[in-house]
């Protein structure tokens, strides 16, 4: 058998740490490694596999589109792109959409949009406030918006105009606001930051502050969007409407695509302002169209609500049995188990050895983001493996 780890260390630019497993196949909630061993995938891409691995609806859409038209320049019209745009607009509070290829790129577009809006509509305001421990991607601007210094520090000098405030703290946001503030960029639930859910009053208060001070409210739904937290978009369950939203991950259920959506009033891009060779190409948008239609036609939000509640209760039931478990947090099928000490890596490796892929999103927290079509029986199986791993690690 090829030693793929050795190949990686010889030829690949190592930019992150990998789990010691080579995954070669996936179906539904399971993947298989190169030795044929099966794993339940509760990491999911992360939070990408909305329909699970190789869902037949997605495979069919890709196959059909691959036979019809894989790519065409954005200098011409293409049908799946505009069908997907219509569907997203019809099911959100937004008026316009533009497609890219990833979450970082979608946020990069949002940052550009906010800066142009500030230039044209707010006397040159260019500052963007985002949250400490946020994650918005790895391009130079999106990593600067990301509130984790160690991701951006190696690339200084960073673009100017980015401020960070503690998440879920309206006063900190108010104090950081200046006449130069053009936008606030926030995740509805912080994902990479450790699955952090704000108080119910936070986003309505942010909305009011933005309205009162002529600031765009931009939500990064790259992780929370596409039913991950229950509703199609997380903001829909949180009592406010943003001006701008970004999507990626679950939109393509594994096929690379990102999107920026905006209300008409702040949709200031004009020809020449933005572009991407592959952005919204027929293959990616046909895939995302099939994914989005499936979500709406099968009422996936209701299913996520139900299975998410089930998984939450199963995880909560670990607390009385395992004192090291401090609690469960999250929304829908974006959940984390908090631990009283930094045992998450040990737990994750033990789970892997026992056929479950989860993620140590924080040194003391294990994230679960399974496919949204996961069954209750699969949740039982995963929680039982997790329970064994936590009890051995503690
Ligand atoms: C909230 C959020 N925004 C942006 C990104 C970046 O997306 P991508 O890796 O597709 O560039 C991520 C990735 O984890 C994310 O969780």
JSON list of N, CA and C in Angstrom, two decimals, residues 129-132 134 136 163-177 184-190 196-210 217-219 237-241 331:
[
{"chain": "A", "resi": 129, "resn": "UNK", "atom": "N", "xyz": [-15.61, 46.04, 11.35]},
{"chain": "A", "resi": 129, "resn": "UNK", "atom": "CA", "xyz": [-15.46, 45.46, 12.70]},
{"chain": "A", "resi": 129, "resn": "UNK", "atom": "C", "xyz": [-15.89, 44.00, 12.65]},
{"chain": "A", "resi": 130, "resn": "UNK", "atom": "N", "xyz": [-15.01, 43.13, 13.12]},
{"chain": "A", "resi": 130, "resn": "UNK", "atom": "CA", "xyz": [-15.38, 41.71, 13.23]},
{"chain": "A", "resi": 130, "resn": "UNK", "atom": "C", "xyz": [-15.05, 41.26, 14.65]},
{"chain": "A", "resi": 131, "resn": "UNK", "atom": "N", "xyz": [-15.20, 39.95, 14.90]},
{"chain": "A", "resi": 131, "resn": "UNK", "atom": "CA", "xyz": [-15.13, 39.49, 16.29]},
{"chain": "A", "resi": 131, "resn": "UNK", "atom": "C", "xyz": [-13.83, 38.75, 16.59]},
{"chain": "A", "resi": 132, "resn": "UNK", "atom": "N", "xyz": [-13.41, 38.87, 17.83]},
{"chain": "A", "resi": 132, "resn": "UNK", "atom": "CA", "xyz": [-12.31, 38.07, 18.34]},
{"chain": "A", "resi": 132, "resn": "UNK", "atom": "C", "xyz": [-12.72, 36.59, 18.22]},
{"chain": "A", "resi": 134, "resn": "UNK", "atom": "N", "xyz": [-13.16, 34.95, 15.62]},
{"chain": "A", "resi": 134, "resn": "UNK", "atom": "CA", "xyz": [-13.96, 34.65, 14.43]},
{"chain": "A", "resi": 134, "resn": "UNK", "atom": "C", "xyz": [-13.09, 33.93, 13.42]},
{"chain": "A", "resi": 136, "resn": "UNK", "atom": "N", "xyz": [-12.89, 33.86, 9.08]},
{"chain": "A", "resi": 136, "resn": "UNK", "atom": "CA", "xyz": [-13.50, 34.31, 7.83]},
{"chain": "A", "resi": 136, "resn": "UNK", "atom": "C", "xyz": [-12.71, 33.85, 6.60]},
{"chain": "A", "resi": 163, "resn": "UNK", "atom": "N", "xyz": [-10.96, 46.00, 12.65]},
{"chain": "A", "resi": 163, "resn": "UNK", "atom": "CA", "xyz": [-10.98, 46.04, 14.11]},
{"chain": "A", "resi": 163, "resn": "UNK", "atom": "C", "xyz": [-11.67, 44.80, 14.64]},
{"chain": "A", "resi": 164, "resn": "UNK", "atom": "N", "xyz": [-11.23, 44.36, 15.82]},
{"chain": "A", "resi": 164, "resn": "UNK", "atom": "CA", "xyz": [-11.84, 43.16, 16.42]},
{"chain": "A", "resi": 164, "resn": "UNK", "atom": "C", "xyz": [-12.39, 43.47, 17.79]},
{"chain": "A", "resi": 165, "resn": "UNK", "atom": "N", "xyz": [-13.59, 42.99, 18.04]},
{"chain": "A", "resi": 165, "resn": "UNK", "atom": "CA", "xyz": [-14.20, 43.19, 19.37]},
{"chain": "A", "resi": 165, "resn": "UNK", "atom": "C", "xyz": [-14.67, 41.83, 19.89]},
{"chain": "A", "resi": 166, "resn": "UNK", "atom": "N", "xyz": [-14.80, 41.68, 21.20]},
{"chain": "A", "resi": 166, "resn": "UNK", "atom": "CA", "xyz": [-15.32, 40.40, 21.71]},
{"chain": "A", "resi": 166, "resn": "UNK", "atom": "C", "xyz": [-16.70, 40.11, 21.12]},
{"chain": "A", "resi": 167, "resn": "UNK", "atom": "N", "xyz": [-16.92, 38.85, 20.77]},
{"chain": "A", "resi": 167, "resn": "UNK", "atom": "CA", "xyz": [-18.23, 38.41, 20.23]},
{"chain": "A", "resi": 167, "resn": "UNK", "atom": "C", "xyz": [-19.26, 38.49, 21.33]},
{"chain": "A", "resi": 168, "resn": "UNK", "atom": "N", "xyz": [-20.52, 38.75, 20.94]},
{"chain": "A", "resi": 168, "resn": "UNK", "atom": "CA", "xyz": [-21.61, 38.70, 21.91]},
{"chain": "A", "resi": 168, "resn": "UNK", "atom": "C", "xyz": [-21.51, 39.83, 22.93]},
{"chain": "A", "resi": 169, "resn": "UNK", "atom": "N", "xyz": [-20.90, 40.94, 22.54]},
{"chain": "A", "resi": 169, "resn": "UNK", "atom": "CA", "xyz": [-20.71, 42.07, 23.46]},
{"chain": "A", "resi": 169, "resn": "UNK", "atom": "C", "xyz": [-21.07, 43.35, 22.69]},
{"chain": "A", "resi": 170, "resn": "UNK", "atom": "N", "xyz": [-22.32, 43.76, 22.82]},
{"chain": "A", "resi": 170, "resn": "UNK", "atom": "CA", "xyz": [-22.80, 44.90, 22.03]},
{"chain": "A", "resi": 170, "resn": "UNK", "atom": "C", "xyz": [-22.08, 46.18, 22.42]},
{"chain": "A", "resi": 171, "resn": "UNK", "atom": "N", "xyz": [-21.75, 46.32, 23.70]},
{"chain": "A", "resi": 171, "resn": "UNK", "atom": "CA", "xyz": [-21.07, 47.56, 24.12]},
{"chain": "A", "resi": 171, "resn": "UNK", "atom": "C", "xyz": [-19.68, 47.69, 23.50]},
{"chain": "A", "resi": 172, "resn": "UNK", "atom": "N", "xyz": [-18.99, 46.57, 23.40]},
{"chain": "A", "resi": 172, "resn": "UNK", "atom": "CA", "xyz": [-17.65, 46.61, 22.78]},
{"chain": "A", "resi": 172, "resn": "UNK", "atom": "C", "xyz": [-17.78, 47.04, 21.32]},
{"chain": "A", "resi": 173, "resn": "UNK", "atom": "N", "xyz": [-18.82, 46.57, 20.66]},
{"chain": "A", "resi": 173, "resn": "UNK", "atom": "CA", "xyz": [-19.04, 46.95, 19.25]},
{"chain": "A", "resi": 173, "resn": "UNK", "atom": "C", "xyz": [-19.35, 48.45, 19.17]},
{"chain": "A", "resi": 174, "resn": "UNK", "atom": "N", "xyz": [-20.16, 48.91, 20.09]},
{"chain": "A", "resi": 174, "resn": "UNK", "atom": "CA", "xyz": [-20.52, 50.34, 20.08]},
{"chain": "A", "resi": 174, "resn": "UNK", "atom": "C", "xyz": [-19.28, 51.21, 20.31]},
{"chain": "A", "resi": 175, "resn": "UNK", "atom": "N", "xyz": [-18.43, 50.76, 21.22]},
{"chain": "A", "resi": 175, "resn": "UNK", "atom": "CA", "xyz": [-17.24, 51.56, 21.53]},
{"chain": "A", "resi": 175, "resn": "UNK", "atom": "C", "xyz": [-16.23, 51.56, 20.39]},
{"chain": "A", "resi": 176, "resn": "UNK", "atom": "N", "xyz": [-16.21, 50.48, 19.62]},
{"chain": "A", "resi": 176, "resn": "UNK", "atom": "CA", "xyz": [-15.23, 50.39, 18.52]},
{"chain": "A", "resi": 176, "resn": "UNK", "atom": "C", "xyz": [-15.68, 51.15, 17.28]},
{"chain": "A", "resi": 177, "resn": "UNK", "atom": "N", "xyz": [-16.97, 51.51, 17.24]},
{"chain": "A", "resi": 177, "resn": "UNK", "atom": "CA", "xyz": [-17.51, 52.18, 16.06]},
{"chain": "A", "resi": 177, "resn": "UNK", "atom": "C", "xyz": [-16.97, 53.61, 15.96]},
{"chain": "A", "resi": 184, "resn": "UNK", "atom": "N", "xyz": [-20.01, 45.76, 9.75]},
{"chain": "A", "resi": 184, "resn": "UNK", "atom": "CA", "xyz": [-19.73, 44.80, 10.81]},
{"chain": "A", "resi": 184, "resn": "UNK", "atom": "C", "xyz": [-19.83, 43.43, 10.13]},
{"chain": "A", "resi": 185, "resn": "UNK", "atom": "N", "xyz": [-18.86, 42.56, 10.39]},
{"chain": "A", "resi": 185, "resn": "UNK", "atom": "CA", "xyz": [-18.86, 41.22, 9.79]},
{"chain": "A", "resi": 185, "resn": "UNK", "atom": "C", "xyz": [-18.83, 40.18, 10.91]},
{"chain": "A", "resi": 186, "resn": "UNK", "atom": "N", "xyz": [-19.89, 39.39, 11.02]},
{"chain": "A", "resi": 186, "resn": "UNK", "atom": "CA", "xyz": [-20.01, 38.44, 12.14]},
{"chain": "A", "resi": 186, "resn": "UNK", "atom": "C", "xyz": [-20.56, 37.10, 11.68]},
{"chain": "A", "resi": 187, "resn": "UNK", "atom": "N", "xyz": [-20.12, 36.04, 12.34]},
{"chain": "A", "resi": 187, "resn": "UNK", "atom": "CA", "xyz": [-20.76, 34.73, 12.15]},
{"chain": "A", "resi": 187, "resn": "UNK", "atom": "C", "xyz": [-21.96, 34.66, 13.10]},
{"chain": "A", "resi": 188, "resn": "UNK", "atom": "N", "xyz": [-23.10, 34.16, 12.65]},
{"chain": "A", "resi": 188, "resn": "UNK", "atom": "CA", "xyz": [-24.26, 34.04, 13.56]},
{"chain": "A", "resi": 188, "resn": "UNK", "atom": "C", "xyz": [-23.94, 33.12, 14.75]},
{"chain": "A", "resi": 189, "resn": "UNK", "atom": "N", "xyz": [-23.23, 32.04, 14.48]},
{"chain": "A", "resi": 189, "resn": "UNK", "atom": "CA", "xyz": [-22.68, 31.19, 15.53]},
{"chain": "A", "resi": 189, "resn": "UNK", "atom": "C", "xyz": [-21.21, 31.01, 15.15]},
{"chain": "A", "resi": 190, "resn": "UNK", "atom": "N", "xyz": [-20.30, 31.32, 16.07]},
{"chain": "A", "resi": 190, "resn": "UNK", "atom": "CA", "xyz": [-18.89, 31.15, 15.71]},
{"chain": "A", "resi": 190, "resn": "UNK", "atom": "C", "xyz": [-18.57, 29.66, 15.60]},
{"chain": "A", "resi": 196, "resn": "UNK", "atom": "N", "xyz": [-19.70, 28.89, 19.26]},
{"chain": "A", "resi": 196, "resn": "UNK", "atom": "CA", "xyz": [-20.14, 29.86, 20.26]},
{"chain": "A", "resi": 196, "resn": "UNK", "atom": "C", "xyz": [-21.45, 30.49, 19.80]},
{"chain": "A", "resi": 197, "resn": "UNK", "atom": "N", "xyz": [-22.49, 30.29, 20.60]},
{"chain": "A", "resi": 197, "resn": "UNK", "atom": "CA", "xyz": [-23.83, 30.81, 20.27]},
{"chain": "A", "resi": 197, "resn": "UNK", "atom": "C", "xyz": [-24.03, 32.10, 21.07]},
{"chain": "A", "resi": 198, "resn": "UNK", "atom": "N", "xyz": [-24.37, 33.21, 20.39]},
{"chain": "A", "resi": 198, "resn": "UNK", "atom": "CA", "xyz": [-24.57, 34.46, 21.14]},
{"chain": "A", "resi": 198, "resn": "UNK", "atom": "C", "xyz": [-25.91, 34.48, 21.87]},
{"chain": "A", "resi": 199, "resn": "UNK", "atom": "N", "xyz": [-26.05, 35.42, 22.80]},
{"chain": "A", "resi": 199, "resn": "UNK", "atom": "CA", "xyz": [-27.35, 35.60, 23.46]},
{"chain": "A", "resi": 199, "resn": "UNK", "atom": "C", "xyz": [-28.39, 35.98, 22.40]},
{"chain": "A", "resi": 200, "resn": "UNK", "atom": "N", "xyz": [-29.66, 35.58, 22.63]},
{"chain": "A", "resi": 200, "resn": "UNK", "atom": "CA", "xyz": [-30.70, 35.91, 21.64]},
{"chain": "A", "resi": 200, "resn": "UNK", "atom": "C", "xyz": [-30.83, 37.42, 21.38]},
{"chain": "A", "resi": 201, "resn": "UNK", "atom": "N", "xyz": [-30.45, 38.24, 22.35]},
{"chain": "A", "resi": 201, "resn": "UNK", "atom": "CA", "xyz": [-30.62, 39.69, 22.17]},
{"chain": "A", "resi": 201, "resn": "UNK", "atom": "C", "xyz": [-29.47, 40.32, 21.36]},
{"chain": "A", "resi": 202, "resn": "UNK", "atom": "N", "xyz": [-28.39, 39.57, 21.14]},
{"chain": "A", "resi": 202, "resn": "UNK", "atom": "CA", "xyz": [-27.18, 40.19, 20.55]},
{"chain": "A", "resi": 202, "resn": "UNK", "atom": "C", "xyz": [-27.41, 40.69, 19.12]},
{"chain": "A", "resi": 203, "resn": "UNK", "atom": "N", "xyz": [-27.86, 39.80, 18.24]},
{"chain": "A", "resi": 203, "resn": "UNK", "atom": "CA", "xyz": [-27.96, 40.23, 16.83]},
{"chain": "A", "resi": 203, "resn": "UNK", "atom": "C", "xyz": [-29.04, 41.29, 16.60]},
{"chain": "A", "resi": 204, "resn": "UNK", "atom": "N", "xyz": [-30.22, 41.18, 17.27]},
{"chain": "A", "resi": 204, "resn": "UNK", "atom": "CA", "xyz": [-31.16, 42.31, 17.13]},
{"chain": "A", "resi": 204, "resn": "UNK", "atom": "C", "xyz": [-30.55, 43.64, 17.60]},
{"chain": "A", "resi": 205, "resn": "UNK", "atom": "N", "xyz": [-29.72, 43.59, 18.64]},
{"chain": "A", "resi": 205, "resn": "UNK", "atom": "CA", "xyz": [-29.08, 44.82, 19.12]},
{"chain": "A", "resi": 205, "resn": "UNK", "atom": "C", "xyz": [-28.02, 45.31, 18.12]},
{"chain": "A", "resi": 206, "resn": "UNK", "atom": "N", "xyz": [-27.29, 44.37, 17.51]},
{"chain": "A", "resi": 206, "resn": "UNK", "atom": "CA", "xyz": [-26.31, 44.75, 16.49]},
{"chain": "A", "resi": 206, "resn": "UNK", "atom": "C", "xyz": [-27.03, 45.39, 15.30]},
{"chain": "A", "resi": 207, "resn": "UNK", "atom": "N", "xyz": [-28.16, 44.76, 14.93]},
{"chain": "A", "resi": 207, "resn": "UNK", "atom": "CA", "xyz": [-28.95, 45.29, 13.81]},
{"chain": "A", "resi": 207, "resn": "UNK", "atom": "C", "xyz": [-29.36, 46.74, 14.07]},
{"chain": "A", "resi": 208, "resn": "UNK", "atom": "N", "xyz": [-29.86, 47.00, 15.28]},
{"chain": "A", "resi": 208, "resn": "UNK", "atom": "CA", "xyz": [-30.33, 48.35, 15.62]},
{"chain": "A", "resi": 208, "resn": "UNK", "atom": "C", "xyz": [-29.15, 49.33, 15.60]},
{"chain": "A", "resi": 209, "resn": "UNK", "atom": "N", "xyz": [-28.02, 48.90, 16.16]},
{"chain": "A", "resi": 209, "resn": "UNK", "atom": "CA", "xyz": [-26.83, 49.76, 16.19]},
{"chain": "A", "resi": 209, "resn": "UNK", "atom": "C", "xyz": [-26.38, 50.11, 14.76]},
{"chain": "A", "resi": 210, "resn": "UNK", "atom": "N", "xyz": [-26.41, 49.12, 13.90]},
{"chain": "A", "resi": 210, "resn": "UNK", "atom": "CA", "xyz": [-26.01, 49.34, 12.50]},
{"chain": "A", "resi": 210, "resn": "UNK", "atom": "C", "xyz": [-26.99, 50.30, 11.81]},
{"chain": "A", "resi": 217, "resn": "UNK", "atom": "N", "xyz": [-24.59, 45.50, 8.05]},
{"chain": "A", "resi": 217, "resn": "UNK", "atom": "CA", "xyz": [-24.46, 44.29, 8.88]},
{"chain": "A", "resi": 217, "resn": "UNK", "atom": "C", "xyz": [-24.28, 43.10, 7.93]},
{"chain": "A", "resi": 218, "resn": "UNK", "atom": "N", "xyz": [-23.08, 42.53, 7.96]},
{"chain": "A", "resi": 218, "resn": "UNK", "atom": "CA", "xyz": [-22.75, 41.42, 7.06]},
{"chain": "A", "resi": 218, "resn": "UNK", "atom": "C", "xyz": [-22.59, 40.15, 7.89]},
{"chain": "A", "resi": 219, "resn": "UNK", "atom": "N", "xyz": [-23.30, 39.10, 7.53]},
{"chain": "A", "resi": 219, "resn": "UNK", "atom": "CA", "xyz": [-23.13, 37.85, 8.28]},
{"chain": "A", "resi": 219, "resn": "UNK", "atom": "C", "xyz": [-22.39, 36.83, 7.43]},
{"chain": "A", "resi": 237, "resn": "UNK", "atom": "N", "xyz": [-33.48, 32.29, 11.99]},
{"chain": "A", "resi": 237, "resn": "UNK", "atom": "CA", "xyz": [-33.98, 31.86, 13.29]},
{"chain": "A", "resi": 237, "resn": "UNK", "atom": "C", "xyz": [-33.51, 32.76, 14.42]},
{"chain": "A", "resi": 238, "resn": "UNK", "atom": "N", "xyz": [-32.97, 33.95, 14.06]},
{"chain": "A", "resi": 238, "resn": "UNK", "atom": "CA", "xyz": [-32.34, 34.76, 15.11]},
{"chain": "A", "resi": 238, "resn": "UNK", "atom": "C", "xyz": [-32.92, 36.17, 15.23]},
{"chain": "A", "resi": 239, "resn": "UNK", "atom": "N", "xyz": [-34.06, 36.41, 14.54]},
{"chain": "A", "resi": 239, "resn": "UNK", "atom": "CA", "xyz": [-34.78, 37.66, 14.77]},
{"chain": "A", "resi": 239, "resn": "UNK", "atom": "C", "xyz": [-34.17, 38.91, 14.17]},
{"chain": "A", "resi": 240, "resn": "UNK", "atom": "N", "xyz": [-33.45, 38.78, 13.06]},
{"chain": "A", "resi": 240, "resn": "UNK", "atom": "CA", "xyz": [-32.94, 40.00, 12.40]},
{"chain": "A", "resi": 240, "resn": "UNK", "atom": "C", "xyz": [-32.68, 39.67, 10.93]},
{"chain": "A", "resi": 241, "resn": "UNK", "atom": "N", "xyz": [-32.53, 40.75, 10.15]},
{"chain": "A", "resi": 241, "resn": "UNK", "atom": "CA", "xyz": [-32.15, 40.58, 8.75]},
{"chain": "A", "resi": 241, "resn": "UNK", "atom": "C", "xyz": [-30.83, 41.29, 8.49]},
{"chain": "A", "resi": 331, "resn": "UNK", "atom": "N", "xyz": [-26.08, 24.81, 17.78]},
{"chain": "A", "resi": 331, "resn": "UNK", "atom": "CA", "xyz": [-27.44, 24.93, 17.24]},
{"chain": "A", "resi": 331, "resn": "UNK", "atom": "C", "xyz": [-27.59, 23.92, 16.13]}
]
